[in-house]
Coordinates of C-alpha atoms in Angstrom, one line a residue:
M1 CA 48.4 29.5 143.6
G2 CA 51.3 27.1 143.9
W3 CA 51.8 26.7 140.1
K4 CA 55.3 26.7 138.8
L5 CA 57.2 26.7 135.5
R6 CA 60.4 24.6 135.9
V7 CA 63.3 25.4 133.5
G8 CA 66.2 22.9 134.4
E9 CA 66.8 23.3 138.1
A10 CA 65.2 26.7 138.3
A11 CA 61.4 27.1 139.2
F12 CA 59.4 30.2 138.6
A13 CA 56.1 30.9 140.3
L14 CA 53.1 31.3 137.9
Q15 CA 51.3 34.2 139.5
P16 CA 48.1 35.9 138.0
P17 CA 47.2 37.6 135.9
R18 CA 50.2 37.0 133.5
L19 CA 53.6 35.7 133.3
I20 CA 55.8 36.7 130.2
V21 CA 58.7 34.5 129.1
G22 CA 61.5 35.8 126.7
R23 CA 64.9 37.1 126.4
S24 CA 64.3 40.7 127.3
R25 CA 65.2 42.0 130.7
S26 CA 61.5 43.1 131.1
C27 CA 60.2 39.6 131.0
D28 CA 59.1 37.8 134.2
V29 CA 61.1 34.7 133.1
R30 CA 64.3 35.7 131.3
L31 CA 65.9 33.0 129.1
R32 CA 69.3 33.9 127.8
E33 CA 69.2 31.7 124.6
D34 CA 69.6 32.8 121.0
T35 CA 66.6 30.8 119.9
V36 CA 64.2 32.6 122.3
S37 CA 62.6 35.9 121.1
R38 CA 62.7 39.0 123.3
L39 CA 59.0 38.6 124.0
H40 CA 58.4 34.9 123.4
A41 CA 55.4 33.6 125.0
A42 CA 53.0 34.3 128.0
F43 CA 51.0 32.3 130.6
V44 CA 47.6 34.0 131.1
W45 CA 45.4 33.3 134.1
E46 CA 41.7 32.7 133.3
E47 CA 38.9 31.6 135.4
E48 CA 39.3 27.9 134.6
G49 CA 43.2 27.9 134.9
W50 CA 46.3 28.9 133.0
V51 CA 46.6 29.2 129.2
L52 CA 49.7 29.4 127.1
E53 CA 50.0 32.1 124.3
D54 CA 52.7 32.6 121.8
L55 CA 53.8 36.2 121.3
G56 CA 54.9 35.9 117.6
S57 CA 58.2 34.3 118.5
S58 CA 60.6 33.5 115.8
N59 CA 61.2 29.9 116.6
G60 CA 57.9 29.0 118.1
T61 CA 56.4 27.9 121.3
F62 CA 55.5 24.2 121.7
L63 CA 53.2 22.4 124.1
N64 CA 53.8 18.7 124.3
G65 CA 55.4 18.7 121.0
Q66 CA 52.7 20.7 119.2
R67 CA 53.3 24.3 118.0
V68 CA 51.1 26.7 119.8
V69 CA 49.1 28.8 117.2
E70 CA 46.2 29.8 119.3
R71 CA 45.9 30.0 123.1
Q72 CA 46.2 26.5 124.7
R73 CA 45.2 25.5 128.2
V74 CA 47.9 23.9 130.2
K75 CA 47.9 21.3 133.1
A76 CA 50.3 19.9 135.5
G77 CA 53.0 17.9 133.9
D78 CA 52.7 19.5 130.4
Q79 CA 56.0 19.9 128.5
V80 CA 56.6 23.3 127.0
R81 CA 59.4 24.4 124.7
F82 CA 60.4 28.1 124.0
G83 CA 62.8 27.9 120.9
A84 CA 65.3 25.4 122.1
V85 CA 64.6 25.7 125.9
K86 CA 62.6 23.1 127.5
A87 CA 60.4 23.5 130.5
T88 CA 57.7 21.7 132.6
V89 CA 54.5 23.0 134.2
E90 CA 54.1 22.0 137.8
G91 CA 50.8 22.2 139.6
P92 CA 49.9 22.7 143.4
T93 CA 50.1 19.3 145.2
G94 CA 50.1 17.6 141.9
V95 CA 46.6 18.6 140.7
A96 CA 46.0 19.6 137.1
A97 CA 44.5 23.1 136.4
G98 CA 40.8 23.2 136.1
S99 CA 40.2 19.5 137.1
G100 CA 40.5 17.1 140.0
A101 CA 42.8 14.7 138.2
R102 CA 46.0 13.5 140.0
F103 CA 49.3 14.7 138.7
T104 CA 50.6 12.8 135.8
R105 CA 53.7 13.8 133.9
A106 CA 53.3 14.0 130.1
P107 CA 55.6 11.7 128.1
E108 CA 58.7 13.2 126.8
A109 CA 58.0 14.8 123.4
T110 CA 60.2 14.6 120.4
W111 CA 61.5 18.2 120.6
D112 CA 62.1 19.9 117.2
Y113 CA 61.8 23.5 116.2
T114 CA 60.1 22.6 112.9
V115 CA 57.4 19.9 112.9
G116 CA 58.7 16.7 111.3
L117 CA 62.3 17.9 110.9
Q118 CA 64.0 15.7 113.4
T119 CA 63.4 12.4 111.5
L120 CA 64.5 13.7 108.2
P121 CA 67.7 12.4 106.4
P122 CA 70.7 14.5 105.6
A123 CA 70.3 16.5 102.4
P124 CA 71.8 14.8 99.2
P125 CA 75.1 16.2 98.0
F126 CA 73.9 17.4 94.7
V127 CA 71.0 19.2 96.2
R128 CA 73.4 20.9 98.5
L129 CA 75.6 21.9 95.5
A130 CA 72.5 23.3 93.8
A131 CA 71.5 25.4 96.9
L132 CA 75.1 26.7 97.1
G133 CA 75.1 27.8 93.5
L134 CA 71.7 29.3 93.9
D135 CA 72.8 31.1 97.1
L136 CA 75.9 32.5 95.3
A137 CA 73.8 33.8 92.4
L138 CA 71.1 35.4 94.7
F139 CA 73.9 36.9 97.0
A140 CA 75.7 38.3 94.0
L141 CA 72.5 39.9 92.6
G142 CA 71.5 41.3 95.9
S143 CA 74.9 42.7 96.6
L144 CA 74.2 45.2 93.7
V145 CA 71.5 47.0 95.9
P146 CA 73.8 48.4 98.5
F147 CA 76.1 49.9 95.9
L148 CA 73.3 51.6 93.9
P149 CA 74.2 55.0 95.2
M150 CA 77.8 54.6 93.9
I151 CA 76.6 53.1 90.6
T152 CA 74.2 56.1 90.2
M153 CA 76.9 58.6 90.9
W154 CA 79.2 57.0 88.5
A155 CA 76.5 56.9 85.8
A156 CA 75.6 60.5 86.4
E157 CA 79.2 61.6 86.2
S158 CA 80.0 59.6 83.1
F159 CA 76.8 60.1 81.0
L160 CA 74.7 62.9 82.4
L161 CA 76.9 65.8 83.5
R162 CA 78.1 68.3 81.2
P163 CA 81.9 68.7 80.7
E164 CA 81.8 72.1 82.4
T165 CA 80.1 70.7 85.4
L166 CA 82.3 69.9 88.4
P167 CA 82.2 66.1 89.4
P168 CA 81.5 65.1 93.0
S169 CA 84.6 65.8 95.3
L170 CA 86.8 63.0 96.5
A171 CA 85.4 63.5 100.0
T172 CA 81.9 63.0 98.7
K173 CA 82.8 59.9 96.8
S174 CA 84.6 58.4 99.8
F175 CA 81.6 59.0 102.1
V176 CA 79.3 57.4 99.6
A177 CA 81.6 54.4 99.2
G178 CA 81.9 54.0 102.9
G179 CA 78.3 54.1 103.4
C180 CA 77.7 51.5 100.6
G181 CA 80.4 49.3 102.1
A182 CA 78.7 49.4 105.5
L183 CA 75.2 48.5 103.9
W184 CA 76.9 45.5 102.1
V185 CA 78.5 44.2 105.3
F186 CA 75.0 44.4 107.0
Y187 CA 73.5 42.6 104.0
A188 CA 76.1 40.0 104.0
W189 CA 75.5 39.4 107.8
Y190 CA 71.8 39.2 107.3
Y191 CA 71.9 36.8 104.3
W192 CA 74.3 34.3 105.7
I193 CA 74.8 34.6 109.5
H194 CA 71.1 35.7 110.4
G195 CA 69.8 33.1 107.8
W196 CA 71.7 30.2 109.4
A197 CA 71.1 31.4 113.1
R198 CA 67.4 32.3 113.0
R199 CA 65.8 31.3 109.8
G200 CA 67.1 27.7 109.5
G201 CA 69.1 28.5 106.3
T202 CA 69.8 30.8 103.5
P203 CA 67.3 31.8 100.9
G204 CA 68.8 29.3 98.4
M205 CA 68.6 26.5 101.0
R206 CA 65.0 27.3 101.8
L207 CA 63.9 27.3 98.2
L208 CA 65.2 23.8 97.8
R209 CA 63.6 22.7 101.1
L210 CA 66.9 22.5 103.0
R211 CA 67.3 23.3 106.7
L212 CA 70.3 23.9 108.8
V213 CA 70.0 22.5 112.3
D214 CA 72.1 21.4 115.3
D215 CA 73.7 18.1 114.6
L216 CA 72.6 16.5 117.9
F217 CA 69.4 18.0 118.9
R218 CA 67.9 19.3 115.6
Q219 CA 67.5 22.8 117.1
P220 CA 68.3 26.3 115.6
V221 CA 72.0 26.8 115.6
G222 CA 71.9 30.4 117.1
Y223 CA 74.4 33.1 116.3
A224 CA 77.6 31.7 118.1
R225 CA 77.2 28.5 115.9
A226 CA 76.5 30.5 112.8
W227 CA 79.7 32.5 113.2
L228 CA 81.7 29.3 113.9
R229 CA 80.2 27.8 110.7
A230 CA 81.2 30.9 108.8
L231 CA 84.8 30.4 110.0
G232 CA 84.5 26.7 109.0
C233 CA 83.4 28.0 105.5
L234 CA 86.6 29.9 105.2
A235 CA 88.5 26.7 106.1
T236 CA 86.7 24.9 103.2
V237 CA 87.6 27.8 100.9
F238 CA 91.2 27.6 101.9
T239 CA 91.2 23.9 101.0
L240 CA 90.1 24.8 97.5
G241 CA 86.7 23.3 98.2
L242 CA 88.1 19.9 99.3
G243 CA 86.3 20.3 102.6
F244 CA 82.9 20.3 100.8
L245 CA 83.8 17.0 99.2
L246 CA 83.2 15.3 102.5
V247 CA 79.5 15.3 101.8
F248 CA 80.1 12.6 99.2
I249 CA 82.2 10.5 101.6
R250 CA 80.6 10.9 105.1
P251 CA 77.5 8.8 105.8
D252 CA 76.0 11.9 107.6
R253 CA 76.6 14.1 104.5
R254 CA 78.4 16.8 106.6
A255 CA 81.0 19.2 105.0
L256 CA 84.1 20.3 106.7
H257 CA 82.4 23.5 108.0
D258 CA 79.5 21.4 109.4
V259 CA 81.9 19.1 111.2
L260 CA 83.7 22.1 112.8
A261 CA 80.5 23.9 113.7
G262 CA 78.4 20.8 114.8
T263 CA 75.7 21.5 112.3
Q264 CA 73.7 19.4 109.9
V265 CA 71.8 20.1 106.6
V266 CA 68.6 18.2 106.2
Q267 CA 66.0 18.1 103.5
R268 CA 62.3 18.5 104.2
Q269 CA 59.8 16.6 102.3
P270 CA 56.8 18.2 100.3
T271 CA 53.7 18.6 102.4
P272 CA 51.1 16.0 101.2

């Protein structure tokens, strides 16, 4: 057919009936990027040409800057983005699919993983403080859930068991405590690291319409950057919170951990 999907310097042939793009090894086009889902999107050949379909990706598939919700027909020169990875559709001899029009390259789109996010200003310092307080409260409340087995065992031993009944052995208590600790570690990872990397922020941030993005490209930060930000937060803690005071001084409202990780917190406006 002569149709290609160009990602940087690499070009992948679009061959009927279907070409799947994603992070999985099983994909026809494998993109090793945290913002790309395992099965991200697909190009499907129909009688009139190629159509682009999102496969339920976390960070979305965009065609010429517009998020793909339903199947969209593509033509030569179209700009496509899978998460944070940009690509271009190239047609045979510069002819658009399903038409006799000459090849014309679409204008460069304003790439952003959330529509309208890139032009938003930095989040106000006091809103960030409120989000931090809300996150700490929600995280502390949620931290009780992994330890419910230990709490239940302690309550049963203290209030329900008769004096002549043998309490749980030390080995049983250690096993339950270890399991609860492992669950809490997973919960902490999901709340903070996964929230920053894949969901654009923690629950407290999202409730106050804040989003965490890459400082330069306004893209999802990914796991590597999220871990780096976590280390930066430890540096902020070790400075007794002085690192956070940078949001009141710097014009870009970035705290110490944002500077170290190259991240930016922005505030979305209510949808009219």
